[in-house]
Amino acid sequence: MSKLLSLIPAVLLFSTLVSGQSPRKVVTYHDESMTTVKEVYYMTPDSAIVGYYNRYYPTGEREAFAKFVEGKKDSVFTEYYQNGQPRMQVTYVQD
């Protein structure tokens, strides 16, 4: 039993290291020459969006903003008109 209990810290450390891989930054573009940014967000190795998500109009103004936790929206999701004024706001809690 004590040998089994002594393995628990090692298993926990291993699972922390495996799941602790940092998210990769994803940038998409409106154009093929990749000069006009469309979206910027971070994705975990298992394809869950995490952190802040930004979407932009082709002119560069922010079109949408949200925060993701473990692949789910967890904040006020806001869409904007091109003039910068909020068009729509929806509050999500891990949805």
One Martini backbone bead per residue (centre of mass of N, CA, C, O) as a GRO file, in nm:
protein
   95
    1MET     BB    1   0.058   0.063  -0.021
    2SER     BB    2   0.303   0.259   0.004
    3LYS     BB    3   0.389   0.230  -0.292
    4LEU     BB    4   0.134   0.347  -0.412
    5LEU     BB    5   0.152   0.624  -0.266
    6SER     BB    6   0.437   0.699  -0.391
    7LEU     BB    7   0.315   0.733  -0.694
    8ILE     BB    8   0.130   0.982  -0.691
    9PRO     BB    9   0.329   1.220  -0.733
   10ALA     BB   10   0.431   1.121  -1.011
   11VAL     BB   11   0.161   1.124  -1.158
   12LEU     BB   12   0.096   1.423  -1.110
   13LEU     BB   13   0.345   1.536  -1.248
   14PHE     BB   14   0.299   1.411  -1.526
   15SER     BB   15   0.016   1.537  -1.579
   16THR     BB   16   0.119   1.829  -1.560
   17LEU     BB   17   0.322   1.818  -1.793
   18VAL     BB   18   0.131   1.731  -2.017
   19SER     BB   19  -0.094   1.962  -1.964
   20GLY     BB   20   0.137   2.207  -1.970
   21GLN     BB   21   0.107   2.280  -2.244
   22SER     BB   22   0.132   2.528  -2.451
   23PRO     BB   23  -0.027   2.738  -2.622
   24ARG     BB   24  -0.108   2.828  -2.948
   25LYS     BB   25  -0.084   3.057  -3.185
   26VAL     BB   26  -0.354   3.199  -3.381
   27VAL     BB   27  -0.357   3.312  -3.727
   28THR     BB   28  -0.578   3.478  -3.936
   29TYR     BB   29  -0.684   3.562  -4.277
   30HIS     BB   30  -0.833   3.746  -4.542
   31ASP     BB   31  -0.571   3.689  -4.709
   32GLU     BB   32  -0.325   3.526  -4.899
   33SER     BB   33  -0.083   3.735  -4.814
   34MET     BB   34  -0.102   3.792  -4.504
   35THR     BB   35  -0.197   4.120  -4.415
   36THR     BB   36  -0.498   4.054  -4.293
   37VAL     BB   37  -0.631   4.023  -3.999
   38LYS     BB   38  -0.890   3.817  -3.849
   39GLU     BB   39  -0.750   3.623  -3.621
   40VAL     BB   40  -0.688   3.581  -3.255
   41TYR     BB   41  -0.556   3.287  -3.084
   42TYR     BB   42  -0.565   3.008  -2.854
   43MET     BB   43  -0.435   2.661  -2.861
   44THR     BB   44  -0.452   2.356  -2.769
   45PRO     BB   45  -0.355   2.035  -2.838
   46ASP     BB   46  -0.688   1.963  -2.816
   47SER     BB   47  -0.841   2.223  -2.960
   48ALA     BB   48  -0.869   2.444  -2.742
   49ILE     BB   49  -0.982   2.742  -2.659
   50VAL     BB   50  -0.776   3.005  -2.510
   51GLY     BB   51  -0.846   3.294  -2.388
   52TYR     BB   52  -0.817   3.537  -2.619
   53TYR     BB   53  -1.052   3.663  -2.862
   54ASN     BB   54  -0.996   3.796  -3.196
   55ARG     BB   55  -1.180   3.996  -3.435
   56TYR     BB   56  -1.148   4.129  -3.775
   57TYR     BB   57  -1.165   4.351  -3.997
   58PRO     BB   58  -1.021   4.429  -4.299
   59THR     BB   59  -0.951   4.728  -4.170
   60GLY     BB   60  -0.875   4.642  -3.837
   61GLU     BB   61  -1.113   4.638  -3.679
   62ARG     BB   62  -1.291   4.532  -3.429
   63GLU     BB   63  -1.545   4.266  -3.419
   64ALA     BB   64  -1.440   4.069  -3.176
   65PHE     BB   65  -1.478   3.955  -2.820
   66ALA     BB   66  -1.322   3.700  -2.604
   67LYS     BB   67  -1.331   3.445  -2.347
   68PHE     BB   68  -1.151   3.139  -2.284
   69VAL     BB   69  -1.228   2.821  -2.111
   70GLU     BB   70  -1.168   2.522  -2.208
   71GLY     BB   71  -1.335   2.601  -2.490
   72LYS     BB   72  -1.512   2.822  -2.337
   73LYS     BB   73  -1.717   3.065  -2.290
   74ASP     BB   74  -1.604   3.332  -2.028
   75SER     BB   75  -1.790   3.601  -2.096
   76VAL     BB   76  -1.814   3.885  -2.274
   77PHE     BB   77  -1.952   3.883  -2.580
   78THR     BB   78  -1.827   4.099  -2.844
   79GLU     BB   79  -1.968   4.300  -3.091
   80TYR     BB   80  -1.874   4.519  -3.366
   81TYR     BB   81  -1.865   4.788  -3.523
   82GLN     BB   82  -1.658   4.964  -3.732
   83ASN     BB   83  -1.671   5.222  -3.521
   84GLY     BB   84  -1.657   5.055  -3.219
   85GLN     BB   85  -1.935   4.991  -3.150
   86PRO     BB   86  -2.147   4.810  -2.989
   87ARG     BB   87  -2.373   4.551  -3.108
   88MET     BB   88  -2.308   4.294  -2.908
   89GLN     BB   89  -2.401   4.128  -2.589
   90VAL     BB   90  -2.284   3.820  -2.429
   91THR     BB   91  -2.319   3.613  -2.153
   92TYR     BB   92  -2.077   3.375  -2.043
   93VAL     BB   93  -2.057   3.040  -1.871
   94GLN     BB   94  -1.906   2.792  -1.976
   95ASP     BB   95  -2.023   2.768  -2.316
   0.00000   0.00000   0.00000
